[in-house]
Short mmCIF file of C-alpha atoms in Angstrom, two decimals:
data_model
loop_
_atom_site.label_atom_id
_atom_site.label_comp_id
_atom_site.label_asym_id
_atom_site.label_seq_id
_atom_site.Cartn_x
_atom_site.Cartn_y
_atom_site.Cartn_z
CA UNK Q 18 -71.50 93.07 20.57
CA UNK Q 19 -73.59 96.08 19.96
CA UNK Q 20 -75.53 95.77 16.69
CA UNK Q 21 -75.48 98.96 14.49
CA UNK Q 22 -77.92 98.50 11.55
CA UNK Q 23 -76.90 99.79 8.19
CA UNK Q 24 -74.07 101.87 9.94
CA UNK Q 25 -72.36 102.07 6.21
CA UNK Q 26 -75.37 104.02 5.01
CA UNK Q 27 -75.57 106.50 7.86
CA UNK Q 28 -73.75 109.42 6.08
CA UNK Q 29 -75.82 108.97 3.13
CA UNK Q 30 -79.08 109.04 5.00
CA UNK Q 31 -77.83 111.92 7.12
CA UNK Q 32 -77.05 113.80 4.06
CA UNK Q 33 -80.47 113.00 2.11
CA UNK Q 34 -82.42 113.73 5.30
CA UNK Q 35 -80.56 117.30 5.60
CA UNK Q 36 -81.16 118.13 1.96
CA UNK Q 37 -85.00 117.26 2.24
CA UNK Q 38 -85.05 119.39 5.55
CA UNK Q 39 -83.65 122.33 3.86
CA UNK Q 40 -86.24 122.11 0.98
CA UNK Q 41 -88.87 122.26 3.73
CA UNK Q 42 -87.21 125.25 5.42
CA UNK Q 43 -86.98 127.23 2.13
CA UNK Q 44 -90.56 126.45 1.34
CA UNK Q 45 -91.76 127.94 4.44
CA UNK Q 46 -89.60 130.93 4.29
CA UNK Q 47 -91.00 131.30 0.75
CA UNK Q 48 -94.68 131.01 1.77
CA UNK Q 49 -94.43 133.22 4.56
CA UNK Q 50 -92.94 136.07 2.47
CA UNK Q 51 -95.54 135.61 -0.23
CA UNK Q 52 -98.39 135.32 2.00
CA UNK Q 53 -97.22 138.54 3.84
CA UNK Q 54 -96.99 140.25 0.51
CA UNK Q 55 -100.60 139.37 -0.39
CA UNK Q 56 -101.75 141.18 2.88
CA UNK Q 57 -102.15 138.21 5.36
CA UNK Q 58 -100.85 139.50 8.91
CA UNK Q 59 -100.18 137.95 12.29
CA UNK Q 60 -102.59 134.91 13.11
CA UNK Q 61 -104.98 135.34 16.25
CA UNK Q 62 -102.99 132.87 18.20
CA UNK Q 63 -99.70 134.45 17.59
CA UNK Q 64 -100.44 137.44 19.40
CA UNK Q 65 -101.30 135.45 22.35
CA UNK Q 66 -98.28 133.21 22.03
CA UNK Q 67 -96.16 136.39 22.14
CA UNK Q 68 -97.82 137.80 25.10
CA UNK Q 69 -97.28 134.66 26.93
CA UNK Q 70 -93.59 134.73 26.00
CA UNK Q 71 -93.57 138.15 27.49
CA UNK Q 72 -94.95 136.38 30.68
CA UNK Q 73 -92.81 133.37 30.93
CA UNK Q 74 -94.18 130.83 33.55
CA UNK Q 75 -94.23 127.03 33.91
CA UNK Q 76 -97.84 127.05 32.86
CA UNK Q 77 -100.80 128.39 31.23
CA UNK Q 78 -104.52 128.06 31.04
CA UNK Q 79 -104.94 126.58 27.46
CA UNK Q 80 -101.34 125.44 26.57
CA UNK Q 81 -98.11 124.40 27.83
CA UNK Q 82 -95.09 126.50 28.37
CA UNK Q 83 -93.11 125.59 25.31
CA UNK Q 84 -94.71 127.70 22.83
CA UNK Q 85 -94.48 130.65 25.03
CA UNK Q 86 -90.71 130.12 25.26
CA UNK Q 87 -90.76 129.60 21.44
CA UNK Q 88 -92.39 132.84 20.97
CA UNK Q 89 -90.03 134.50 23.33
CA UNK Q 90 -86.82 133.10 21.80
CA UNK Q 91 -87.89 133.87 18.32
CA UNK Q 92 -88.69 137.38 19.25
CA UNK Q 93 -85.27 137.88 21.19
CA UNK Q 94 -83.40 136.20 18.11
CA UNK Q 95 -85.20 137.31 15.13
CA UNK Q 96 -87.67 140.04 15.96
CA UNK Q 97 -91.26 140.33 16.08
CA UNK Q 98 -92.16 140.71 12.35
CA UNK Q 99 -94.63 138.17 10.79
CA UNK Q 100 -91.48 136.35 9.28
CA UNK Q 101 -89.53 136.58 12.14
CA UNK Q 102 -91.96 134.97 14.68
CA UNK Q 103 -92.39 131.96 12.19
CA UNK Q 104 -88.95 130.94 11.88
CA UNK Q 105 -88.79 128.56 14.64
CA UNK Q 106 -91.82 126.85 13.58
CA UNK Q 107 -90.31 126.56 9.93
CA UNK Q 108 -87.28 124.91 11.58
CA UNK Q 109 -89.50 122.51 13.51
CA UNK Q 110 -91.08 121.45 10.23
CA UNK Q 111 -87.56 120.97 8.76
CA UNK Q 112 -86.47 118.81 11.90
CA UNK Q 113 -89.53 116.47 11.46
CA UNK Q 114 -88.79 116.08 7.78
CA UNK Q 115 -85.08 115.26 9.11
CA UNK Q 116 -86.71 112.83 11.70
CA UNK Q 117 -88.72 111.19 9.09
CA UNK Q 118 -85.76 110.32 6.95
CA UNK Q 119 -83.84 108.84 9.90
CA UNK Q 120 -86.73 106.62 11.19
CA UNK Q 121 -86.79 105.19 7.54
CA UNK Q 122 -83.15 104.61 7.85
CA UNK Q 123 -83.23 103.12 11.28
CA UNK Q 124 -86.02 100.54 10.01
CA UNK Q 125 -83.67 99.56 7.25
CA UNK Q 126 -84.92 101.78 4.62
CA UNK Q 127 -82.95 102.82 1.65
CA UNK Q 128 -82.73 106.05 -0.21
CA UNK Q 129 -85.79 105.46 -2.00
CA UNK Q 130 -87.88 104.81 0.99
CA UNK Q 131 -86.26 107.70 2.68
CA UNK Q 132 -87.28 109.93 -0.21
CA UNK Q 133 -90.69 108.81 -0.68
CA UNK Q 134 -91.28 109.36 3.11
CA UNK Q 135 -89.87 112.93 3.26
CA UNK Q 136 -91.43 114.01 -0.06
CA UNK Q 137 -94.87 112.75 0.88
CA UNK Q 138 -94.58 114.51 4.30
CA UNK Q 139 -93.31 117.78 2.42
CA UNK Q 140 -96.43 118.33 0.42
CA UNK Q 141 -98.74 117.32 3.30
CA UNK Q 142 -101.47 119.96 3.82
CA UNK Q 143 -101.65 119.58 7.53
CA UNK Q 144 -97.72 120.16 7.74
CA UNK Q 145 -97.78 122.93 5.59
CA UNK Q 146 -100.37 124.66 7.67
CA UNK Q 147 -98.94 124.02 11.26
CA UNK Q 148 -95.49 124.66 10.32
CA UNK Q 149 -96.35 127.89 8.65
CA UNK Q 150 -97.15 129.83 11.76
CA UNK Q 151 -95.90 130.31 15.50
CA UNK Q 152 -97.72 127.51 17.13
CA UNK Q 153 -97.30 124.40 19.53
CA UNK Q 154 -98.31 122.08 16.87
CA UNK Q 155 -95.01 122.84 14.76
CA UNK Q 156 -92.81 121.18 17.70
CA UNK Q 157 -95.27 118.48 18.53
CA UNK Q 158 -94.02 115.83 16.04
CA UNK Q 159 -90.45 116.67 16.71
CA UNK Q 160 -90.93 115.48 20.30
CA UNK Q 161 -92.99 112.44 19.24
CA UNK Q 162 -90.77 111.16 16.24
CA UNK Q 163 -87.66 111.59 18.39
CA UNK Q 164 -89.38 109.16 21.21
CA UNK Q 165 -90.20 106.69 18.12
CA UNK Q 166 -86.67 107.12 16.72
CA UNK Q 167 -85.00 106.47 20.13
CA UNK Q 168 -87.14 103.23 20.55
CA UNK Q 169 -86.43 101.78 17.20
CA UNK Q 170 -82.71 102.34 17.81
CA UNK Q 171 -82.80 100.61 21.10
CA UNK Q 172 -84.61 97.69 19.53
CA UNK Q 173 -82.02 97.39 16.94
CA UNK Q 174 -79.08 97.30 19.70
CA UNK Q 175 -78.20 100.95 20.14
CA UNK Q 176 -77.14 102.20 23.38
CA UNK Q 177 -80.02 101.75 25.83
CA UNK Q 178 -78.41 104.27 28.27
CA UNK Q 179 -78.03 107.17 25.65
CA UNK Q 180 -81.28 106.57 23.69
CA UNK Q 181 -83.68 106.18 27.05
CA UNK Q 182 -82.08 109.39 28.33
CA UNK Q 183 -83.14 111.10 24.82
CA UNK Q 184 -86.46 109.58 24.99
CA UNK Q 185 -87.13 110.86 28.57
CA UNK Q 186 -85.99 114.45 27.58
CA UNK Q 187 -88.12 114.35 24.54
CA UNK Q 188 -91.10 113.15 26.11
CA UNK Q 189 -90.67 115.57 29.13
CA UNK Q 190 -90.59 118.38 26.98
CA UNK Q 191 -93.13 117.12 24.82
CA UNK Q 192 -95.40 116.88 27.81
CA UNK Q 193 -94.55 120.73 28.69
CA UNK Q 194 -95.53 121.36 25.09
CA UNK Q 195 -98.77 119.68 24.69
CA UNK Q 196 -100.81 117.30 26.94
CA UNK Q 197 -101.58 115.09 23.96
CA UNK Q 198 -98.01 113.85 24.55
CA UNK Q 199 -99.27 111.91 27.53
CA UNK Q 200 -101.88 109.92 25.17
CA UNK Q 201 -99.28 109.36 22.63
CA UNK Q 202 -96.79 107.66 25.32
CA UNK Q 203 -99.72 105.69 26.65
CA UNK Q 204 -100.37 104.13 23.04
CA UNK Q 205 -96.57 103.67 22.63
CA UNK Q 206 -96.42 101.86 26.09
CA UNK Q 207 -99.24 99.58 25.12
CA UNK Q 208 -98.04 98.72 21.70
CA UNK Q 209 -94.67 97.71 23.38
CA UNK Q 210 -96.38 95.82 26.16
CA UNK Q 211 -98.54 93.68 23.70
CA UNK Q 212 -95.65 92.67 21.53
CA UNK Q 213 -92.15 90.84 22.01
CA UNK Q 214 -90.62 94.46 21.95
CA UNK Q 215 -91.74 94.48 25.44
CA UNK Q 216 -88.17 93.16 26.47
CA UNK Q 217 -86.77 96.78 26.22
CA UNK Q 218 -88.83 98.07 28.83
CA UNK Q 219 -87.10 95.87 31.63
CA UNK Q 220 -84.07 97.81 32.00
CA UNK Q 221 -82.73 100.29 34.44
CA UNK Q 222 -82.26 102.90 31.71
CA UNK Q 223 -86.01 102.70 31.01
CA UNK Q 224 -86.73 103.77 34.41
CA UNK Q 225 -83.94 106.48 34.16
CA UNK Q 226 -85.75 108.01 31.11
CA UNK Q 227 -89.23 107.87 32.57
CA UNK Q 228 -87.89 109.46 35.82
CA UNK Q 229 -86.33 112.04 33.78
CA UNK Q 230 -89.60 112.56 31.74
CA UNK Q 231 -91.50 112.97 34.99
CA UNK Q 232 -89.11 115.34 36.52
CA UNK Q 233 -89.05 117.70 33.40
CA UNK Q 234 -92.79 117.82 33.52
CA UNK Q 235 -93.18 118.14 37.14
CA UNK Q 236 -93.17 121.97 37.27
CA UNK Q 237 -95.98 122.42 34.99
CA UNK Q 238 -98.06 120.23 37.38
CA UNK Q 239 -97.07 122.18 40.15
CA UNK Q 240 -98.21 125.33 38.49
CA UNK Q 241 -101.54 123.53 37.66
CA UNK Q 242 -101.95 122.98 41.31
CA UNK Q 243 -100.89 126.47 42.43
CA UNK Q 244 -103.61 127.79 40.11
CA UNK Q 245 -106.40 125.40 40.97
CA UNK Q 246 -105.90 123.42 37.67
CA UNK Q 247 -106.98 125.95 35.09
CA UNK Q 248 -106.41 123.95 32.24
CA UNK Q 249 -109.06 121.30 33.45
CA UNK Q 250 -111.45 123.92 33.80
CA UNK Q 251 -110.66 125.44 30.41
CA UNK Q 252 -111.16 121.65 28.87
CA UNK Q 253 -114.51 121.42 30.77
CA UNK Q 254 -115.95 124.87 29.44
CA UNK Q 255 -114.97 123.84 25.98
CA UNK Q 256 -116.93 120.72 26.11
CA UNK Q 257 -119.90 121.80 28.08
CA UNK Q 258 -120.04 124.92 25.54
CA UNK Q 259 -119.65 122.71 22.58
CA UNK Q 260 -116.80 124.56 21.34
CA UNK Q 261 -115.36 122.03 19.09
CA UNK Q 262 -117.15 119.95 16.31
CA UNK Q 263 -117.39 116.41 17.42
CA UNK Q 264 -116.98 113.96 14.53
CA UNK Q 265 -118.29 110.20 14.03
CA UNK Q 266 -115.78 107.54 13.67
CA UNK Q 267 -116.18 107.31 9.85
CA UNK Q 268 -116.08 111.22 9.43
CA UNK Q 269 -112.72 111.22 11.77
CA UNK Q 270 -110.99 108.54 9.94
CA UNK Q 271 -112.03 110.31 6.42
CA UNK Q 272 -110.78 113.33 7.82
CA UNK Q 273 -107.13 111.97 8.11
CA UNK Q 274 -107.17 111.70 4.24
CA UNK Q 275 -107.68 115.28 3.88
CA UNK Q 276 -105.32 116.29 6.51
CA UNK Q 277 -102.48 114.09 5.13
CA UNK Q 278 -103.49 114.76 1.37
CA UNK Q 279 -105.53 111.94 -0.10
CA UNK Q 280 -102.55 110.70 -2.43
CA UNK Q 281 -100.45 110.27 0.58
CA UNK Q 282 -102.81 107.55 1.93
CA UNK Q 283 -101.14 105.21 -0.47
CA UNK Q 284 -97.92 105.92 1.89
CA UNK Q 285 -99.15 105.98 5.32
CA UNK Q 286 -101.81 103.45 4.94
CA UNK Q 287 -99.42 100.57 3.69
CA UNK Q 288 -97.07 101.72 6.33
CA UNK Q 289 -99.26 101.11 9.28
CA UNK Q 290 -100.18 97.60 7.44
CA UNK Q 291 -96.66 96.70 7.00
CA UNK Q 292 -95.78 97.78 10.76
CA UNK Q 293 -98.76 95.50 11.98
CA UNK Q 294 -97.62 92.59 9.82
CA UNK Q 295 -93.91 92.96 10.78
CA UNK Q 296 -92.45 91.06 7.90
CA UNK Q 297 -91.08 93.70 5.67
CA UNK Q 298 -90.33 95.74 8.62
CA UNK Q 299 -88.78 93.71 11.39
CA UNK Q 300 -90.07 94.37 14.98
CA UNK Q 301 -92.23 96.97 14.10
CA UNK Q 302 -95.63 95.73 15.12
CA UNK Q 303 -95.59 97.70 18.32
CA UNK Q 304 -95.43 101.09 16.41
CA UNK Q 305 -98.57 99.79 14.25
CA UNK Q 306 -100.49 99.03 17.32
CA UNK Q 307 -99.46 102.43 18.60
CA UNK Q 308 -101.40 104.11 15.67
CA UNK Q 309 -104.51 101.97 16.36
CA UNK Q 310 -104.57 102.72 20.19
CA UNK Q 311 -103.95 106.40 19.74
CA UNK Q 312 -106.56 106.63 16.95
CA UNK Q 313 -109.12 105.16 19.50
CA UNK Q 314 -108.16 107.34 22.00
CA UNK Q 315 -108.38 110.48 20.17
CA UNK Q 316 -111.69 109.34 18.94
CA UNK Q 317 -113.08 108.50 22.24
CA UNK Q 318 -112.12 111.87 23.52
CA UNK Q 319 -113.75 113.71 20.65
CA UNK Q 320 -110.65 115.44 19.86
CA UNK Q 321 -110.24 117.38 17.00
CA UNK Q 322 -109.16 115.22 13.79
CA UNK Q 323 -105.83 117.14 13.49
CA UNK Q 324 -104.71 115.90 17.04
CA UNK Q 325 -103.46 112.78 15.23
CA UNK Q 326 -101.09 114.76 12.89
CA UNK Q 327 -97.84 114.42 14.85
CA UNK Q 328 -97.99 110.57 14.72
CA UNK Q 329 -98.07 110.33 11.02
CA UNK Q 330 -94.20 110.80 10.06
CA UNK Q 331 -93.37 107.38 11.42
CA UNK Q 332 -95.97 105.80 9.27
CA UNK Q 333 -94.64 107.59 6.03
CA UNK Q 334 -91.30 106.36 6.93
CA UNK Q 335 -92.81 102.72 7.19
CA UNK Q 336 -94.82 103.46 4.08
CA UNK Q 337 -91.65 104.20 2.04
CA UNK Q 338 -90.18 101.10 3.15
CA UNK Q 339 -93.09 98.92 2.30
CA UNK Q 340 -92.95 100.39 -1.50
CA UNK Q 341 -89.43 100.00 -1.74
CA UNK Q 342 -89.43 96.51 -0.53
CA UNK Q 343 -92.41 95.77 -3.03
CA UNK Q 344 -90.01 97.02 -5.84
CA UNK Q 345 -86.86 95.17 -4.34
CA UNK Q 346 -87.25 91.75 -6.16
CA UNK Q 347 -86.16 90.79 -9.40
CA UNK Q 348 -84.17 93.04 -11.75
CA UNK Q 349 -87.58 93.56 -13.85
CA UNK Q 350 -89.33 94.92 -10.84
CA UNK Q 351 -86.32 97.13 -9.75
CA UNK Q 352 -86.74 98.53 -13.35
CA UNK Q 353 -90.30 99.18 -12.74
CA UNK Q 354 -89.28 101.00 -9.48
CA UNK Q 355 -87.23 103.49 -11.48
CA UNK Q 356 -90.49 104.48 -13.34
CA UNK Q 357 -92.87 104.02 -10.32
CA UNK Q 358 -91.39 106.07 -7.63
CA UNK Q 359 -90.73 109.34 -9.70
CA UNK Q 360 -94.33 108.89 -11.21
CA UNK Q 361 -95.87 108.67 -7.70
CA UNK Q 362 -93.73 111.60 -6.47
CA UNK Q 363 -95.01 113.69 -9.50
CA UNK Q 364 -98.58 112.74 -8.77
CA UNK Q 365 -97.97 113.96 -5.01
CA UNK Q 366 -96.53 117.07 -6.26
CA UNK Q 367 -99.45 118.04 -8.70
CA UNK Q 368 -102.00 117.30 -6.04
CA UNK Q 369 -99.97 119.22 -3.52
CA UNK Q 370 -99.90 122.12 -5.64
CA UNK Q 371 -103.87 122.08 -6.35
CA UNK Q 372 -104.33 121.72 -2.57
CA UNK Q 373 -101.68 124.21 -1.47
CA UNK Q 374 -104.33 127.16 -1.15
CA UNK Q 375 -106.25 124.97 1.54
CA UNK Q 376 -103.04 124.94 3.85
CA UNK Q 377 -101.41 128.05 3.25
CA UNK Q 378 -103.18 131.38 2.05
CA UNK Q 379 -100.98 131.86 -1.05
CA UNK Q 380 -104.01 133.60 -3.05
CA UNK Q 381 -105.66 136.77 -2.28
CA UNK Q 382 -108.76 136.45 -0.30
CA UNK Q 383 -111.16 136.99 -3.20
CA UNK Q 384 -109.05 134.76 -5.55
CA UNK Q 385 -109.36 132.19 -2.87
CA UNK Q 386 -112.86 132.42 -2.75
CA UNK Q 387 -113.13 131.84 -6.61
CA UNK Q 388 -110.63 129.16 -6.80
CA UNK Q 389 -112.15 127.05 -3.96
CA UNK Q 390 -115.74 127.62 -5.30
CA UNK Q 391 -114.74 126.31 -8.70
CA UNK Q 392 -113.13 123.14 -7.38
CA UNK Q 393 -115.52 122.44 -4.90
CA UNK Q 394 -112.86 122.60 -2.17
CA UNK Q 395 -113.98 123.40 1.44
CA UNK Q 396 -111.66 124.04 4.54
CA UNK Q 397 -112.34 121.75 7.35
CA UNK Q 398 -113.99 123.43 10.27
CA UNK Q 399 -113.04 122.53 13.84
CA UNK Q 400 -115.09 124.75 16.01
CA UNK Q 401 -118.65 125.78 16.07
CA UNK Q 402 -118.34 129.50 15.57
CA UNK Q 403 -119.82 131.02 12.49
CA UNK Q 404 -117.48 131.75 9.56
CA UNK Q 405 -117.42 134.36 6.99
CA UNK Q 406 -116.06 133.84 3.30
CA UNK Q 407 -112.75 132.58 4.72
CA UNK Q 408 -112.08 129.70 6.85
CA UNK Q 409 -110.89 130.91 10.36
CA UNK Q 410 -107.42 129.84 9.92
CA UNK Q 411 -107.19 132.55 7.23
CA UNK Q 412 -109.82 134.83 8.59
CA UNK Q 413 -107.85 135.32 11.86
CA UNK Q 414 -105.20 137.26 10.01
CA UNK Q 415 -107.30 140.17 9.14
CA UNK Q 416 -108.89 143.21 11.07
CA UNK Q 417 -106.17 143.61 13.65
CA UNK Q 418 -104.38 146.79 12.54
CA UNK Q 419 -107.86 148.50 12.14
CA UNK Q 420 -108.58 147.66 15.76
CA UNK Q 421 -105.23 148.59 17.09
CA UNK Q 422 -105.41 152.03 14.98
CA UNK Q 423 -108.88 152.73 16.78
CA UNK Q 424 -107.61 152.13 20.14
CA UNK Q 425 -104.56 154.27 19.55
CA UNK Q 426 -106.55 157.28 18.20
CA UNK Q 427 -108.78 156.95 21.15
CA UNK Q 428 -106.15 156.80 23.78
CA UNK Q 429 -104.37 159.91 22.11
CA UNK Q 430 -107.61 161.65 22.46
CA UNK Q 431 -107.73 161.44 26.24
CA UNK Q 432 -106.12 163.74 28.71
CA UNK Q 433 -102.73 163.04 30.13
CA UNK Q 434 -104.29 162.15 33.49
CA UNK Q 435 -106.91 159.84 31.91
CA UNK Q 436 -104.04 158.02 29.82
CA UNK Q 437 -102.39 157.27 33.10
CA UNK Q 438 -105.42 155.52 34.44
CA UNK Q 439 -107.31 154.01 31.35
CA UNK Q 440 -108.24 150.49 30.89
CA UNK Q 441 -107.98 148.85 27.77
CA UNK Q 442 -110.24 145.71 27.65
CA UNK Q 443 -111.02 143.45 24.95
CA UNK Q 444 -113.19 140.31 24.74
CA UNK Q 445 -110.74 137.88 23.79
CA UNK Q 446 -106.95 137.06 23.91
CA UNK Q 447 -106.64 137.74 20.08
CA UNK Q 448 -107.88 141.28 20.45
CA UNK Q 449 -105.74 142.00 23.57
CA UNK Q 450 -102.63 140.29 22.02
CA UNK Q 451 -102.92 142.50 19.05
CA UNK Q 452 -103.11 145.65 21.07
CA UNK Q 453 -100.15 144.42 23.27
CA UNK Q 454 -97.85 143.70 20.12
CA UNK Q 455 -98.84 146.16 17.33
CA UNK Q 456 -99.07 149.08 19.76
CA UNK Q 457 -95.34 148.18 20.63
CA UNK Q 458 -94.03 148.17 17.03
CA UNK Q 459 -92.58 151.27 15.26
CA UNK Q 460 -95.34 153.47 13.32
CA UNK Q 461 -93.86 156.18 11.43
CA UNK Q 462 -90.66 155.97 13.50
CA UNK Q 463 -92.54 156.34 16.92
CA UNK Q 464 -93.55 153.59 19.30
CA UNK Q 465 -97.21 153.54 20.17
CA UNK Q 466 -97.27 153.81 24.17
CA UNK Q 467 -100.36 152.07 25.08
CA UNK Q 468 -100.96 150.62 28.38
CA UNK Q 469 -101.10 146.80 28.38
CA UNK Q 470 -104.59 145.45 27.38
CA UNK Q 471 -106.59 143.23 29.74
CA UNK Q 472 -108.97 140.49 29.07
CA UNK Q 473 -111.04 137.87 30.76
CA UNK Q 474 -110.17 134.94 28.48
CA UNK Q 475 -107.58 132.51 29.57
CA UNK Q 476 -104.09 133.65 30.77
CA UNK Q 477 -104.92 137.25 30.32
CA UNK Q 478 -107.29 136.77 33.31
CA UNK Q 479 -104.46 135.73 35.29
CA UNK Q 480 -102.24 138.70 34.41
CA UNK Q 481 -104.85 141.08 35.94
CA UNK Q 482 -105.72 144.57 35.52
CA UNK Q 483 -102.44 146.14 35.61
CA UNK Q 484 -103.56 148.43 38.23
CA UNK Q 485 -105.92 150.45 35.90
CA UNK Q 486 -108.89 152.39 36.66
CA UNK Q 487 -112.33 150.79 35.54
CA UNK Q 488 -114.07 154.07 35.57
CA UNK Q 489 -112.35 155.10 32.20
CA UNK Q 490 -112.23 152.07 29.54
CA UNK Q 491 -111.64 151.64 26.01
CA UNK Q 492 -113.39 148.51 25.28
CA UNK Q 493 -113.42 146.30 22.25
CA UNK Q 494 -116.48 144.31 22.99
CA UNK Q 495 -119.62 143.02 21.14
CA UNK Q 496 -122.21 144.15 23.73
CA UNK Q 497 -124.85 146.71 22.39
CA UNK Q 498 -124.61 150.35 23.66
CA UNK Q 499 -127.94 149.69 25.57
CA UNK Q 500 -126.24 146.67 27.19
CA UNK Q 501 -123.06 148.81 27.87
CA UNK Q 502 -125.25 151.69 29.30
CA UNK Q 503 -126.21 149.55 32.19
CA UNK Q 504 -122.92 149.45 33.50
CA UNK Q 505 -121.43 153.01 32.46
CA UNK Q 506 -122.71 156.63 32.47
CA UNK Q 507 -121.03 157.54 29.42
CA UNK Q 508 -121.11 155.52 26.43
CA UNK Q 509 -119.41 156.51 23.28
CA UNK Q 510 -118.83 154.30 19.99
CA UNK Q 511 -115.19 155.49 18.98
CA UNK Q 512 -115.10 152.99 15.92
CA UNK Q 513 -115.98 149.64 14.58
CA UNK Q 514 -114.05 146.61 13.66
CA UNK Q 515 -115.47 145.49 10.12
CA UNK Q 516 -113.06 143.93 8.16
CA UNK Q 517 -115.06 141.83 5.51
CA UNK Q 518 -112.57 138.96 5.55
CA UNK Q 519 -112.26 138.71 9.29
CA UNK Q 520 -114.45 136.27 11.48
CA UNK Q 521 -118.07 137.23 12.06
CA UNK Q 522 -117.70 137.58 15.60
CA UNK Q 523 -114.88 140.11 15.06
CA UNK Q 524 -117.23 142.53 13.70
CA UNK Q 525 -117.92 144.76 16.88
CA UNK Q 526 -118.13 148.11 18.29
CA UNK Q 527 -115.19 149.75 20.24
CA UNK Q 528 -116.23 152.13 22.86
CA UNK Q 529 -114.86 154.60 25.25
CA UNK Q 530 -116.81 154.31 28.61
CA UNK Q 531 -116.63 156.69 31.65
CA UNK Q 532 -118.29 156.60 35.13
CA UNK Q 533 -118.72 152.92 36.25
CA UNK Q 534 -122.41 152.75 37.72
CA UNK Q 535 -122.63 151.73 41.42
CA UNK Q 536 -125.42 149.40 40.48
CA UNK Q 537 -122.88 147.31 38.57
CA UNK Q 538 -119.55 147.46 40.64
CA UNK Q 539 -116.48 146.32 38.90
CA UNK Q 540 -115.39 142.71 39.72
CA UNK Q 541 -112.34 141.28 37.94
CA UNK Q 542 -113.39 137.59 39.16
CA UNK Q 543 -116.54 138.00 37.35
CA UNK Q 544 -114.54 138.45 34.09
CA UNK Q 545 -113.01 135.03 34.25
CA UNK Q 546 -113.34 133.31 30.85
CA UNK Q 547 -111.38 130.00 30.31
CA UNK Q 548 -112.58 128.84 26.87
#
C-alpha cells in the first residue's frame, strides 16, 4: 500500500506555501519599482542575457541556454522595461519559497516549521539579490529543490514512476541552466549511496529519470563539441587570469553567514545537524551529507561563495522542523513556542531590514555610501576588478544611457553611406548589450536605428561582425588615443563614459575611427576574448 505522509495536511501546506510565495513575489515587484524610481537601471548582465535571448541557441560561452530563453520569454510576454524583464526571476524566487514550504511538509513538518523556513528565506540577502534581476541564479534553486522534493517523496512512498520523471526533467533543465547542477547531483548521489536511502536507486524508474536527464542536457553537450568547448576555454581563462577572488576554508564558510543573513544561521545550521542526526527528521541523513559533500566540492574548485546558495532552501526547511520538534513536547514547552517563534521571526525581520540595502539598492547611491559607512557594512567582492564607491552589483546599473547617447549622436553625424557600413565595437558584452537594447527602445517616439554592436567577449564574438566595414568604427574601448592611432589613420574622441557611480573600468573614451592601417590588418579571430 502506498504511504502518503500527512495527506490530511496537504491542502493546508499548499495554502500556506502559496501565501508566502505571493508575499515574496509582491516584495520583488515593489523593490524593482522602487529602485528604478531611484535611478538604478538595467544591470550589465541583463543586457547580455537579452542579447542572447535574441540569438537563441543550445549553448553559450559563459552560461547555459535557459537564461537566454528566460530573457526571450520575458521580453515577448511582458516587454523590455526594467520591471518587465525581471518578472520571471521574481516568479522563480516565489517558486523557491513555495518549494521550501513543501519540502518542510514532505519531511512531516507542520505549519510553524513551514512558516519559519519560508520566512527565513524571504529575508535572506542572497535571494533578495539574485531574484531581483534577470539571472540564471534565480531559477537554479527551483531545479535543485524540485529534485530534493522528488527524492523525499519517493522515500516516503510516493510514486517512483512519477517523481523520478519529475527528478529527471528538473535535473536535465537544471543542467541546461548552470553546470553547477552536475556537482549538486553528484553530492546528492553520494549522500544516497552512503546511507540506507540508497534503496530507491535500484529501480527501473531511477534509470528512466537519469536517461531523461541526459537526453535533455545532450543538445548543450553537442553545441559545446560543435563550437570546440568554448565554456572550458572560458573557465580556463578565468582561472589563469585570476578573475575571481579565491577564499580560504574559514572565509568560505563565514561567507555563508553573510549570504544567508547571520541570524538565519540559527535556522539552516540546526537543519543540517538535524538531517545528519536523522532523529527528529527520519530518513534525512542523505540530505545532510549532500550539504557536506557539496560544500567540499565548491571549496576545492575555488568557486564563488554564493555558488552554494541554491542548496540552502532544503536546510531552511529542515531547520524549521528542528525548531518545531524542539517545542513540541510538554504543554509548557508548546506555550513557549507561541512566544519563541514570533520573536525569532521578528528578529529576522529587523535584521533583514537593516541588511536590505546590501542586497537591493533601496537607497540612492550617496545615501547608500553614508549608510554602509556608518554601520561598517561592506559588500562582498567576488571578482578582482577594482570597484568604486558602489559594489559592482550596484555600479553596473549606471552609465549605460550615457554610452548609448554618445554612440547614437556619433552615428547620426555620419553620412548615409557610412551609416550603412559602420562597425560599432565595444570592449565587453555589457557595453555591446546596452547599445543593442537601449538603441532599440523608443526615444521621443522614435526608435534609434543603430546597427548591432560587436564585441570580442564571449558569445558576442561568436555572433561575428554582422558584415560591417572595419574602416569606419565607433569604438567604446579603454585604449589611449596614441595606442588607437597605431591601427587607424583618423582617431577622434567623440565622448567619454564617466558616470561617477559606474565601475572604474567603465570610465573610457568613445572614438570615431577611420582608415584602418595596412600595418595592422583587421582580424576577427584576434578579437576573441572568452573571459
